[in-house]
Amino acid sequence: MKLSFGIAARFLRSNLTQTILIILGIGIGVSVQIFIGSLIQGLQKSLVETTVGNSSQITVTSDSETGSMKDYKDLMNRIQAADIRIIHISPVLDNPAIIGGQDETQSVLVRGFDLSKADTLYRISENIKSGRLPRQKGEVLLGTAIAEQFGYREGDTIQLVTPTKETVSCTISGFFDLKVAQINKTWCIASLETAQAMFQTGDTVSAIEMQVGIDRVFIADEAAANISSKLGTGYRVDNWKAQNVQLLSGLQGQSISSLMIQICVMVSVVLGISSTLAITVMQKSRQIGILKAMGIRNSKASLIFLMQGLILGVFGALAGVGFGIGLSAAFVNFAVRADGTPVVALFIDQNFILLSGIIAVLACLAASLIPARRSARLNPIDIIRNN
Amino acid sequence: MENVIELRGINKIYGSAVKTQVLYDISISFGKGSFSSIIGQSGSGKSTLLNIMGTLDTPTTGEVLINGVSTTKLNANKLASLRNQSIGFVFQFHYLLPEFTALENVLMPHRIEAGSVSKEVRERAREYMKLVGLEKVMDNKATEMSGGQQQRTAIARALLNNPPIILADEPTGNLDSASTENIYELLRDINGKMGTTFVIITHDRRIAEKADRIVEITDGRINLDLYKN
């Protein structure tokens, strides 16, 4: 091992230009792999995060005709007991209403939340542009789009018309911007108490919303199935994956194409190294012949080329990680929007980089198998006889 | 005298479509501590014979025994080990590893056997290099030495593992006569001190005559086998 490593290292050092070129070749391959991988992962992460990061990932509703749920407190406890992966859970009472004056009206969705719980789910307070969360009964929080449309200000009193044609007065406690135009235009956030009074529903809710956490979003369907089976009949359990099939298939297609690109890059790297190493066996066949005449074993003679592959792989992977991170940093710093945030936030995953490095080393070892075999088969007498 | 090398009925045929026979039914043996020379015209088959003796080449038919052990049935690893331990080669074209220094080249047979080099072995290598008059160029790369220096390095390398047999193919082929003389003196000296068996191919009759035994190969057959007393 030591002997083969020593000879391999010396062979590589004696032809430094060639060695550096090979290492650069591997490095560039690995860096492209890391860059593309990080880019796609970052893209997917931010897509998923904006889609379901701040919204309900699993929603439990009643199967009954009215859709109202009285036993929601007990139900929430049962859900949490059913699946420990549920981290944020909040009841909500949803009802439509009409907002506006005489000239212009618009329908809104009045969402009655247990505000302290809903805040962890929707991060409302983080996204309040002005004012505050509703604190008292009769207060509502509106989206910025409604505020612009009707020229509302904080503290204004507005009239809401319920489906039963009753007009309810509310005070605007502030405005939110949840970064989704549809939500900013249609949501009217109130406390559960306010909503229950407004629509005279008594102590009921229309749905229970929950999250499994952003790093586990993809198990939402599994958790939903689990909850559904434990709750029994009478409830409907929806999850974001079932509601976003197209997004999911888009993500999957993206993952596959990214993987294909990475595999192609790696295959071309392997072919490149393999052919270069095959040439070095030719270049070094005289030396291998001499070593064999001196009694080196075939296994050790082939180990020399495996060691060359290993050395090239390790240095190539290190160079590749360096280039890849540099490339990613350059991308994040130079490919930016007008406000200075990167076009795509790259996701630098240490495990992914480590894996890329390991794959590169393994690929280089695999690439050196053919030259290693050739070296093992080389007969010293062919070298001695032909000088 | 005990035989260190024994060849029995060696035939060597090259090629499969067009067959060329280079050796015809050669049986010859070399005793322990003997100093023999093989002479013959270019193309007579003497180098092939030496390569077969050294287990680098295999005979088409016939058997080679080294220290009384037939090499026919030995596998590649055992043959490699036999070459490493029992046979030192000195080739006409030196065959040094150009990536290594002279001293590293000399140490290579030991590294192949042991993997690493102890202080004693390194010292022994230095001794041999002094013996062949190379103490000043020990750390030169093989490519940075003259032909004669390279040849002497190859001799020191053949000696390092103290093999009982040294096979040399024109070891002084491209040296001037003074160097040639020196090297033969050196080889004879080692032969005398360590009892190493030498088989040396040479085209130089004056040199051949310094050996204890002269074997002449003509067209693949032993034409002459002369012992000096």
Coordinates of C-alpha atoms in Angstrom, one line a residue:
Chain A
M1 CA 0.0 0.0 0.0
K2 CA 2.7 2.4 1.1
L3 CA 4.9 1.4 -1.8
S4 CA 2.2 1.7 -4.4
F5 CA 1.1 5.1 -2.9
G6 CA 4.7 6.3 -2.9
I7 CA 5.2 5.3 -6.5
A8 CA 1.8 6.7 -7.6
A9 CA 2.6 10.0 -5.9
R10 CA 6.0 10.2 -7.5
F11 CA 4.6 9.4 -11.0
L12 CA 2.0 12.2 -10.6
R13 CA 4.6 14.6 -9.3
S14 CA 7.0 13.8 -12.1
N15 CA 4.4 15.0 -14.6
L16 CA 3.0 17.9 -12.7
T17 CA 1.4 19.7 -15.6
Q18 CA -0.6 16.7 -16.7
T19 CA -1.5 16.0 -13.0
I20 CA -2.7 19.6 -12.5
L21 CA -4.8 19.5 -15.7
I22 CA -6.5 16.3 -14.6
I23 CA -7.2 17.7 -11.2
L24 CA -8.6 20.8 -12.7
G25 CA -10.8 18.7 -15.0
I26 CA -12.2 16.7 -12.1
G27 CA -12.5 19.9 -10.0
I28 CA -14.6 21.7 -12.7
G29 CA -16.8 18.6 -13.0
V30 CA -17.4 18.5 -9.3
S31 CA -17.9 22.2 -9.0
V32 CA -20.6 22.1 -11.7
Q33 CA -22.2 19.3 -9.9
I34 CA -22.2 21.1 -6.6
F35 CA -23.4 24.4 -8.2
I36 CA -26.3 22.8 -10.1
G37 CA -27.3 20.7 -7.1
S38 CA -27.2 23.7 -4.7
L39 CA -29.1 25.8 -7.2
I40 CA -31.9 23.3 -7.8
Q41 CA -32.1 22.5 -4.1
G42 CA -32.3 26.2 -3.2
L43 CA -34.9 26.8 -5.9
Q44 CA -37.0 24.0 -4.7
K45 CA -36.7 24.9 -1.0
S46 CA -37.7 28.5 -1.7
L47 CA -40.6 27.3 -3.9
V48 CA -41.9 25.0 -1.2
E49 CA -41.3 27.5 1.5
T50 CA -43.3 30.2 -0.3
T51 CA -46.0 27.7 -1.2
V52 CA -46.6 26.0 2.1
G53 CA -44.1 27.5 4.6
N54 CA -46.6 30.0 6.0
S55 CA -49.9 28.2 5.5
S56 CA -51.8 25.2 6.6
Q57 CA -50.1 22.0 5.5
I58 CA -52.8 19.7 6.9
T59 CA -56.4 20.9 7.3
V60 CA -59.1 18.9 9.2
T61 CA -62.7 19.8 8.4
S62 CA -66.0 18.2 9.4
D63 CA -67.8 15.9 7.0
S64 CA -71.2 17.2 8.2
E65 CA -73.4 19.4 6.0
T66 CA -72.9 22.6 8.0
G67 CA -69.3 21.9 8.3
S68 CA -69.2 23.4 11.8
M69 CA -67.2 21.7 14.6
K70 CA -68.2 22.1 18.2
D71 CA -65.7 19.8 19.8
Y72 CA -62.7 21.5 18.3
K73 CA -60.7 21.8 21.5
D74 CA -61.0 18.1 22.2
L75 CA -60.3 17.4 18.5
M76 CA -57.1 19.4 18.6
N77 CA -55.9 17.4 21.5
R78 CA -56.7 14.2 19.7
I79 CA -54.9 15.3 16.6
Q80 CA -51.8 16.1 18.5
A81 CA -51.9 12.8 20.3
A82 CA -52.5 11.0 17.0
D83 CA -49.3 12.4 15.4
I84 CA -46.4 13.9 17.3
R85 CA -45.0 15.4 14.1
I86 CA -47.7 18.1 14.2
I87 CA -46.0 21.3 15.5
H88 CA -48.4 24.2 14.9
I89 CA -52.1 23.7 15.2
S90 CA -54.8 26.3 15.2
P91 CA -58.7 26.4 14.9
V92 CA -60.3 28.7 12.4
L93 CA -63.8 29.9 11.6
D94 CA -64.1 30.9 8.0
N95 CA -67.1 32.9 6.7
P96 CA -67.6 35.1 3.7
A97 CA -68.7 38.7 4.0
I98 CA -69.1 41.8 1.9
I99 CA -66.9 44.8 2.6
G100 CA -67.0 48.3 1.1
G101 CA -69.2 51.3 0.8
Q102 CA -72.0 52.3 -1.4
D103 CA -70.0 52.6 -4.7
E104 CA -67.8 49.7 -4.5
T105 CA -68.0 46.4 -2.6
Q106 CA -66.0 43.2 -2.5
S107 CA -66.3 39.9 -0.9
V108 CA -63.8 38.9 1.8
L109 CA -63.1 35.8 3.8
V110 CA -63.4 36.6 7.5
R111 CA -61.0 34.3 9.2
G112 CA -61.6 33.9 12.9
F113 CA -58.3 32.6 14.4
D114 CA -57.1 31.7 17.8
L115 CA -54.6 34.5 17.1
S116 CA -51.7 33.3 19.3
K117 CA -51.9 29.9 17.7
A118 CA -52.5 31.1 14.1
D119 CA -49.6 33.5 14.4
T120 CA -47.1 30.6 14.6
L121 CA -48.7 29.1 11.5
Y122 CA -49.1 32.2 9.3
R123 CA -46.5 34.5 10.9
I124 CA -49.0 37.3 10.8
S125 CA -47.4 39.5 13.3
E126 CA -44.1 39.4 11.4
N127 CA -45.9 40.6 8.3
I128 CA -47.9 43.4 9.8
K129 CA -47.2 46.6 7.8
S130 CA -48.9 48.9 10.2
G131 CA -50.9 48.6 13.4
R132 CA -51.2 45.4 15.4
L133 CA -53.0 42.1 15.7
P134 CA -56.7 42.4 16.8
R135 CA -56.8 42.5 20.6
Q136 CA -60.4 43.4 21.4
K137 CA -63.6 42.0 20.3
G138 CA -64.8 43.8 17.1
E139 CA -61.3 44.4 15.7
V140 CA -60.1 43.1 12.4
L141 CA -56.8 43.0 10.5
L142 CA -57.0 43.6 6.8
G143 CA -54.6 43.0 3.9
T144 CA -52.7 45.9 2.3
A145 CA -54.4 45.4 -1.0
I146 CA -57.9 46.1 0.6
A147 CA -56.5 49.1 2.4
E148 CA -55.2 50.5 -1.0
Q149 CA -58.4 49.7 -2.8
F150 CA -60.8 51.4 -0.3
G151 CA -58.3 53.9 1.2
Y152 CA -58.7 52.5 4.7
R153 CA -56.6 53.6 7.6
E154 CA -55.7 52.1 10.9
G155 CA -58.5 52.8 13.4
D156 CA -61.2 53.3 10.8
T157 CA -64.6 51.7 11.4
I158 CA -65.9 49.5 8.6
Q159 CA -69.1 47.7 7.9
L160 CA -69.2 44.0 7.0
V161 CA -72.3 42.4 5.6
T162 CA -72.7 38.7 6.5
P163 CA -74.4 36.1 4.4
T164 CA -77.5 36.6 6.5
K165 CA -77.6 40.2 5.4
E166 CA -76.6 41.6 8.8
T167 CA -74.3 44.5 9.0
V168 CA -71.6 44.4 11.6
S169 CA -69.2 47.2 12.4
C170 CA -65.6 46.5 13.0
T171 CA -62.5 48.6 13.8
I172 CA -59.4 48.1 11.8
S173 CA -56.5 47.3 14.1
G174 CA -53.9 47.2 11.3
F175 CA -52.8 45.9 7.9
F176 CA -50.8 42.8 6.9
D177 CA -48.9 41.8 3.8
L178 CA -48.6 38.0 3.6
K179 CA -46.8 38.3 0.2
V180 CA -49.6 36.6 -1.6
A181 CA -51.8 39.0 -3.6
Q182 CA -54.9 36.8 -3.3
I183 CA -54.6 36.7 0.5
N184 CA -53.8 40.4 0.8
K185 CA -57.0 41.2 -1.2
T186 CA -59.5 38.8 0.5
W187 CA -58.6 37.9 4.0
C188 CA -60.1 39.7 6.9
I189 CA -58.4 38.4 10.1
A190 CA -60.3 38.5 13.4
S191 CA -60.2 36.8 16.7
L192 CA -62.2 33.6 16.9
E193 CA -64.5 35.3 19.4
T194 CA -65.1 38.2 17.1
A195 CA -65.9 35.9 14.2
Q196 CA -68.2 33.7 16.2
A197 CA -70.1 36.7 17.4
M198 CA -70.2 38.2 13.9
F199 CA -71.7 35.1 12.3
Q200 CA -73.6 33.9 15.4
T201 CA -72.1 30.5 15.2
G202 CA -71.7 29.8 18.9
D203 CA -68.5 28.2 20.1
T204 CA -67.7 26.4 16.8
V205 CA -65.0 26.4 14.2
S206 CA -65.0 25.4 10.5
A207 CA -61.6 23.9 10.3
I208 CA -58.4 23.0 12.2
E209 CA -55.2 23.9 10.5
M210 CA -51.8 22.6 11.2
Q211 CA -48.2 22.3 10.1
V212 CA -45.6 19.6 10.3
G213 CA -42.7 22.0 10.0
I214 CA -40.8 23.2 6.9
D215 CA -38.1 20.6 7.0
R216 CA -40.7 17.8 7.1
V217 CA -43.3 19.3 4.6
F218 CA -43.0 16.2 2.4
I219 CA -44.4 13.9 5.1
A220 CA -47.6 15.9 5.3
D221 CA -49.6 13.3 3.3
E222 CA -48.3 10.5 5.5
A223 CA -49.2 12.5 8.7
A224 CA -52.6 13.4 7.2
A225 CA -53.4 9.7 6.5
N226 CA -52.3 8.8 10.0
I227 CA -54.5 11.5 11.5
S228 CA -57.4 10.5 9.3
S229 CA -57.2 6.9 10.4
K230 CA -57.0 7.8 14.1
L231 CA -59.9 10.3 14.0
G232 CA -62.2 7.9 12.3
T233 CA -65.2 8.9 10.2
G234 CA -66.9 12.3 10.2
Y235 CA -63.8 14.3 9.3
R236 CA -62.0 15.2 6.1
V237 CA -58.2 15.5 6.3
D238 CA -56.6 17.4 3.4
N239 CA -52.9 18.0 2.9
W240 CA -51.0 20.4 0.8
K241 CA -49.4 17.7 -1.3
A242 CA -52.8 16.5 -2.5
Q243 CA -53.8 20.1 -3.2
N244 CA -50.6 20.9 -5.2
V245 CA -50.1 18.0 -7.4
Q246 CA -48.8 20.1 -10.3
L247 CA -46.3 21.8 -8.1
L248 CA -45.1 18.5 -6.9
S249 CA -44.7 17.0 -10.3
G250 CA -42.9 20.1 -11.4
L251 CA -40.5 19.8 -8.5
Q252 CA -40.0 16.1 -9.2
G253 CA -39.3 16.8 -12.9
Q254 CA -36.8 19.4 -11.8
S255 CA -35.1 17.0 -9.4
I256 CA -34.8 14.4 -12.1
S257 CA -33.4 16.7 -14.7
S258 CA -30.9 18.1 -12.1
L259 CA -29.9 14.5 -11.3
M260 CA -29.5 13.7 -15.0
I261 CA -27.2 16.7 -15.5
Q262 CA -25.1 15.7 -12.4
I263 CA -24.8 12.2 -13.6
C264 CA -23.8 13.3 -17.1
V265 CA -21.2 15.6 -15.7
M266 CA -19.8 12.8 -13.5
V267 CA -19.8 10.3 -16.3
S268 CA -17.9 12.7 -18.5
V269 CA -15.4 13.3 -15.7
V270 CA -15.0 9.5 -15.2
L271 CA -14.5 9.0 -19.0
G272 CA -11.9 11.8 -19.1
I273 CA -9.9 10.5 -16.1
S274 CA -10.2 6.9 -17.3
S275 CA -8.7 7.7 -20.7
T276 CA -6.0 10.0 -19.3
L277 CA -5.0 7.3 -16.8
A278 CA -5.1 4.7 -19.6
I279 CA -2.5 6.9 -21.4
T280 CA -0.4 7.1 -18.2
V281 CA -0.2 3.3 -18.1
M282 CA 1.2 3.5 -21.6
Q283 CA 3.6 6.2 -20.6
K284 CA 4.6 4.3 -17.5
S285 CA 4.6 0.8 -19.0
R286 CA 8.4 0.8 -19.0
Q287 CA 8.5 1.6 -15.3
I288 CA 5.9 -1.0 -14.5
G289 CA 7.9 -3.6 -16.5
I290 CA 11.1 -2.7 -14.5
L291 CA 9.2 -2.9 -11.2
K292 CA 7.8 -6.3 -12.2
A293 CA 11.3 -7.6 -13.2
M294 CA 12.4 -6.5 -9.7
G295 CA 9.5 -8.6 -8.3
I296 CA 6.6 -6.2 -7.6
R297 CA 3.4 -8.2 -7.5
N298 CA 0.7 -7.7 -10.0
S299 CA -1.7 -6.6 -7.3
K300 CA 0.7 -3.9 -6.1
A301 CA 1.4 -2.8 -9.7
S302 CA -2.3 -2.2 -10.3
L303 CA -2.6 -0.6 -6.9
I304 CA -0.3 2.1 -8.2
F305 CA -2.9 3.2 -10.6
L306 CA -5.7 2.9 -8.1
M307 CA -3.7 5.2 -5.9
Q308 CA -3.2 7.6 -8.7
G309 CA -7.0 7.6 -9.1
L310 CA -7.4 8.1 -5.4
I311 CA -4.9 11.0 -5.2
L312 CA -6.4 12.7 -8.3
G313 CA -9.9 12.1 -6.9
V314 CA -9.2 13.6 -3.5
F315 CA -7.4 16.7 -4.9
G316 CA -10.0 17.0 -7.7
A317 CA -12.8 16.8 -5.2
L318 CA -11.2 19.4 -2.9
A319 CA -10.6 21.7 -5.9
G320 CA -14.2 21.0 -7.0
V321 CA -15.6 21.9 -3.6
G322 CA -13.6 25.1 -3.6
F323 CA -14.6 26.1 -7.1
G324 CA -18.2 25.0 -6.4
I325 CA -18.5 27.2 -3.3
G326 CA -16.8 30.0 -5.1
L327 CA -19.1 29.7 -8.1
S328 CA -22.1 29.6 -5.8
A329 CA -20.9 32.6 -3.8
A330 CA -20.3 34.5 -7.0
F331 CA -23.8 33.6 -8.2
V332 CA -25.4 34.8 -4.9
N333 CA -23.4 38.0 -5.0
F334 CA -23.7 38.9 -8.7
A335 CA -27.0 37.4 -9.9
V336 CA -29.1 39.7 -7.7
R337 CA -32.4 41.5 -8.1
A338 CA -32.8 45.3 -8.0
D339 CA -33.1 45.2 -4.2
G340 CA -29.9 43.2 -3.7
T341 CA -31.4 39.8 -2.8
P342 CA -30.2 36.9 -4.9
V343 CA -32.3 35.8 -7.9
V344 CA -32.2 32.3 -6.4
A345 CA -31.1 31.7 -2.9
L346 CA -28.7 28.8 -3.2
F347 CA -29.0 26.1 -0.6
I348 CA -25.5 25.0 0.6
D349 CA -26.0 21.6 2.1
Q350 CA -22.8 20.3 3.7
N351 CA -23.9 16.7 3.3
F352 CA -24.6 17.2 -0.3
I353 CA -21.1 18.7 -0.8
L354 CA -19.6 15.9 1.1
L355 CA -21.5 13.4 -0.9
S356 CA -20.4 15.1 -4.2
G357 CA -16.8 14.9 -3.0
I358 CA -17.1 11.2 -2.0
I359 CA -18.8 10.4 -5.4
A360 CA -15.9 12.1 -7.2
V361 CA -13.3 10.1 -5.3
L362 CA -15.2 6.9 -5.9
A363 CA -15.7 7.8 -9.6
C364 CA -11.9 8.4 -9.9
L365 CA -11.2 5.0 -8.3
A366 CA -13.7 3.4 -10.7
A367 CA -12.0 5.3 -13.6
S368 CA -8.6 3.9 -12.6
L369 CA -9.9 0.3 -12.6
I370 CA -9.2 -0.2 -16.3
P371 CA -5.7 1.2 -16.2
A372 CA -5.1 -0.8 -13.0
R373 CA -6.1 -4.0 -14.8
R374 CA -3.9 -3.2 -17.8
S375 CA -1.0 -2.6 -15.4
A376 CA -1.6 -6.0 -13.7
R377 CA -1.6 -7.7 -17.1
L378 CA 1.6 -6.0 -18.3
N379 CA 4.3 -8.6 -18.9
P380 CA 7.8 -7.4 -18.0
I381 CA 9.4 -9.4 -20.8
D382 CA 7.5 -7.3 -23.4
I383 CA 9.3 -4.2 -22.0
I384 CA 12.7 -5.9 -21.6
R385 CA 12.6 -7.5 -25.0
N386 CA 11.4 -4.4 -26.9
N387 CA 13.4 -2.0 -24.9
Chain B
M1 CA 28.9 -28.3 -6.7
E2 CA 25.2 -27.6 -5.9
N3 CA 23.2 -26.2 -8.9
V4 CA 21.5 -22.9 -8.3
I5 CA 20.1 -22.6 -11.8
E6 CA 19.1 -25.6 -13.9
L7 CA 17.6 -25.5 -17.3
R8 CA 16.1 -28.8 -18.7
G9 CA 15.2 -29.2 -22.4
I10 CA 14.4 -25.5 -23.0
N11 CA 12.7 -24.7 -26.4
K12 CA 11.5 -21.3 -27.2
I13 CA 9.3 -20.5 -30.1
Y14 CA 8.0 -17.0 -30.8
G15 CA 4.8 -16.2 -32.8
S16 CA 1.8 -18.3 -33.5
A17 CA 1.1 -17.7 -37.2
V18 CA 4.7 -17.5 -38.3
K19 CA 6.7 -19.5 -35.8
T20 CA 10.3 -18.6 -35.1
Q21 CA 12.3 -21.0 -32.9
V22 CA 15.0 -19.2 -31.0
L23 CA 16.2 -21.8 -28.6
Y24 CA 16.6 -25.5 -29.3
D25 CA 16.5 -28.1 -26.5
I26 CA 18.9 -26.3 -24.2
S27 CA 19.9 -28.1 -21.0
I28 CA 22.5 -26.3 -18.8
S29 CA 23.1 -25.7 -15.1
F30 CA 25.1 -23.2 -13.1
G31 CA 26.7 -24.1 -9.8
K32 CA 26.5 -22.0 -6.6
G33 CA 29.1 -19.2 -6.6
S34 CA 30.1 -19.8 -10.2
F35 CA 31.0 -16.9 -12.5
S36 CA 29.9 -17.7 -16.0
S37 CA 29.7 -15.7 -19.2
I38 CA 27.5 -16.3 -22.2
I39 CA 28.7 -15.1 -25.6
G40 CA 27.2 -15.3 -29.0
Q41 CA 26.2 -13.4 -32.1
S42 CA 23.4 -10.9 -31.9
G43 CA 20.2 -12.8 -32.4
S44 CA 21.7 -16.1 -31.3
G45 CA 19.1 -16.3 -28.5
K46 CA 21.4 -15.5 -25.5
S47 CA 19.2 -12.8 -24.1
T48 CA 16.1 -14.9 -24.4
L49 CA 18.0 -17.7 -22.5
L50 CA 18.9 -15.2 -19.8
N51 CA 15.3 -13.9 -19.5
I52 CA 14.0 -17.5 -19.2
M53 CA 16.6 -18.2 -16.5
G54 CA 15.4 -15.1 -14.7
T55 CA 11.8 -16.2 -14.9
L56 CA 10.9 -13.1 -16.9
D57 CA 10.1 -15.1 -19.9
T58 CA 8.6 -18.6 -20.1
P59 CA 10.0 -21.4 -22.2
T60 CA 7.7 -23.0 -24.8
T61 CA 8.7 -26.4 -23.5
G62 CA 11.2 -27.3 -20.8
E63 CA 11.7 -26.6 -17.2
V64 CA 13.6 -24.0 -15.1
L65 CA 14.7 -24.8 -11.6
I66 CA 16.0 -22.1 -9.3
N67 CA 17.6 -23.4 -6.1
G68 CA 16.3 -26.8 -7.0
V69 CA 12.6 -25.6 -7.2
S70 CA 10.8 -25.9 -10.5
T71 CA 9.4 -22.6 -11.6
T72 CA 6.8 -24.1 -14.0
K73 CA 4.1 -24.4 -11.4
L74 CA 4.7 -21.2 -9.4
N75 CA 2.0 -18.6 -9.7
A76 CA 2.7 -15.0 -10.6
N77 CA 3.0 -13.8 -7.0
K78 CA 5.5 -16.6 -6.1
L79 CA 7.5 -15.8 -9.2
A80 CA 7.6 -12.1 -8.4
S81 CA 8.7 -12.9 -4.9
L82 CA 11.4 -15.3 -6.2
R83 CA 12.7 -12.6 -8.5
N84 CA 12.8 -10.1 -5.7
Q85 CA 14.6 -12.4 -3.3
S86 CA 16.8 -14.6 -5.4
I87 CA 17.7 -12.8 -8.6
G88 CA 19.3 -9.5 -9.3
F89 CA 19.1 -8.2 -12.9
V90 CA 21.4 -5.9 -14.6
F91 CA 20.1 -5.1 -18.1
Q92 CA 21.8 -3.7 -21.1
F93 CA 19.6 -0.6 -21.0
H94 CA 19.9 -0.1 -17.2
Y95 CA 16.2 0.3 -16.8
L96 CA 16.2 2.8 -14.0
L97 CA 13.0 4.5 -12.9
P98 CA 13.5 8.1 -14.2
E99 CA 11.1 9.5 -11.6
F100 CA 13.4 8.4 -8.7
T101 CA 16.9 9.4 -7.6
A102 CA 19.8 7.0 -7.9
L103 CA 19.6 6.0 -4.3
E104 CA 15.9 5.5 -4.4
N105 CA 16.3 3.3 -7.5
V106 CA 18.9 1.2 -5.6
L107 CA 16.5 0.9 -2.6
M108 CA 13.5 -0.1 -4.8
P109 CA 14.0 -3.9 -4.6
H110 CA 14.0 -3.7 -0.8
R111 CA 10.9 -1.4 -0.8
I112 CA 9.1 -3.9 -3.0
E113 CA 9.8 -6.6 -0.5
A114 CA 9.4 -4.7 2.8
G115 CA 7.4 -1.6 1.9
S116 CA 9.6 0.7 3.9
V117 CA 13.3 1.3 4.3
S118 CA 15.1 1.0 7.6
K119 CA 18.2 3.0 8.5
E120 CA 20.4 -0.1 8.1
V121 CA 19.2 -0.8 4.6
R122 CA 19.6 2.8 3.6
E123 CA 23.2 2.6 4.9
R124 CA 23.8 -0.7 3.0
A125 CA 22.5 1.0 -0.2
R126 CA 24.9 3.9 0.4
E127 CA 27.7 1.3 0.9
Y128 CA 26.9 -0.3 -2.4
M129 CA 26.8 3.0 -4.1
K130 CA 30.2 3.8 -2.8
L131 CA 31.4 0.4 -3.9
V132 CA 30.4 1.2 -7.5
G133 CA 31.8 4.8 -7.1
L134 CA 28.6 6.7 -7.1
E135 CA 28.7 8.4 -3.7
K136 CA 28.6 11.9 -5.4
V137 CA 25.5 11.4 -7.5
M138 CA 23.3 9.4 -5.1
D139 CA 20.6 12.0 -5.0
N140 CA 20.6 12.7 -8.7
K141 CA 17.6 11.7 -10.7
A142 CA 18.3 8.7 -13.0
T143 CA 18.0 11.0 -16.0
E144 CA 20.7 13.3 -14.7
M145 CA 23.5 10.7 -14.8
S146 CA 25.8 9.5 -17.5
G147 CA 25.3 6.1 -19.1
G148 CA 28.1 4.6 -17.0
Q149 CA 26.7 6.0 -13.8
Q150 CA 23.3 4.6 -14.7
Q151 CA 24.7 1.2 -15.3
R152 CA 26.6 1.2 -12.0
T153 CA 23.4 2.3 -10.3
A154 CA 21.7 -0.7 -11.9
I155 CA 24.4 -3.0 -10.5
A156 CA 24.1 -1.5 -7.0
R157 CA 20.3 -2.1 -7.3
A158 CA 20.9 -5.8 -8.3
L159 CA 23.1 -6.3 -5.3
L160 CA 20.8 -4.7 -2.7
N161 CA 18.7 -7.6 -1.6
N162 CA 21.9 -9.8 -1.5
P163 CA 20.4 -12.2 -4.1
P164 CA 22.2 -15.5 -4.6
I165 CA 22.0 -15.0 -8.4
I166 CA 22.8 -12.0 -10.5
L167 CA 21.9 -12.1 -14.2
A168 CA 23.5 -9.5 -16.3
D169 CA 22.8 -8.7 -20.0
E170 CA 25.7 -6.8 -21.5
P171 CA 26.2 -4.9 -18.2
T172 CA 29.1 -2.9 -19.7
G173 CA 27.7 -2.7 -23.2
N174 CA 28.0 1.0 -23.5
L175 CA 30.9 1.8 -21.2
D176 CA 34.5 2.7 -22.1
S177 CA 37.1 0.0 -21.6
A178 CA 38.4 1.4 -18.3
S179 CA 34.9 1.5 -16.8
T180 CA 34.2 -1.9 -18.2
E181 CA 37.4 -3.2 -16.5
N182 CA 36.3 -1.6 -13.2
I183 CA 32.9 -3.1 -13.3
Y184 CA 34.2 -6.6 -13.9
E185 CA 36.6 -6.3 -11.1
L186 CA 33.7 -5.2 -8.9
L187 CA 31.5 -8.1 -10.0
R188 CA 34.3 -10.6 -9.5
D189 CA 35.0 -9.1 -6.1
I190 CA 31.4 -9.5 -5.0
N191 CA 31.4 -13.1 -6.4
G192 CA 34.4 -13.9 -4.3
K193 CA 33.2 -12.2 -1.1
M194 CA 29.6 -13.2 -1.1
G195 CA 29.5 -16.3 -3.2
T196 CA 26.9 -14.8 -5.5
T197 CA 26.3 -16.8 -8.7
F198 CA 26.9 -14.6 -11.8
V199 CA 25.7 -15.3 -15.3
I200 CA 26.8 -12.5 -17.7
I201 CA 26.1 -12.0 -21.3
T202 CA 28.8 -10.2 -23.1
H203 CA 30.0 -9.8 -26.7
D204 CA 33.5 -8.8 -25.5
R205 CA 35.7 -11.9 -25.7
R206 CA 38.3 -10.3 -23.4
I207 CA 35.7 -9.9 -20.7
A208 CA 34.3 -13.3 -21.3
E209 CA 37.7 -14.8 -20.8
K210 CA 37.8 -13.4 -17.2
A211 CA 34.9 -15.7 -16.3
D212 CA 35.3 -19.2 -14.9
R213 CA 33.1 -20.6 -17.7
I214 CA 32.3 -19.5 -21.2
V215 CA 29.1 -20.7 -22.9
E216 CA 28.7 -19.9 -26.5
I217 CA 25.3 -19.8 -28.0
T218 CA 25.0 -20.2 -31.8
D219 CA 21.6 -20.1 -33.5
G220 CA 19.8 -21.1 -30.4
R221 CA 22.0 -24.0 -29.5
I222 CA 25.0 -24.4 -27.1
N223 CA 28.0 -24.4 -29.4
L224 CA 30.7 -24.3 -26.8
D225 CA 30.8 -24.8 -23.0
L226 CA 34.2 -24.2 -21.7
Y227 CA 35.4 -24.3 -18.1
K228 CA 38.5 -22.6 -17.0
N229 CA 40.4 -24.0 -14.1

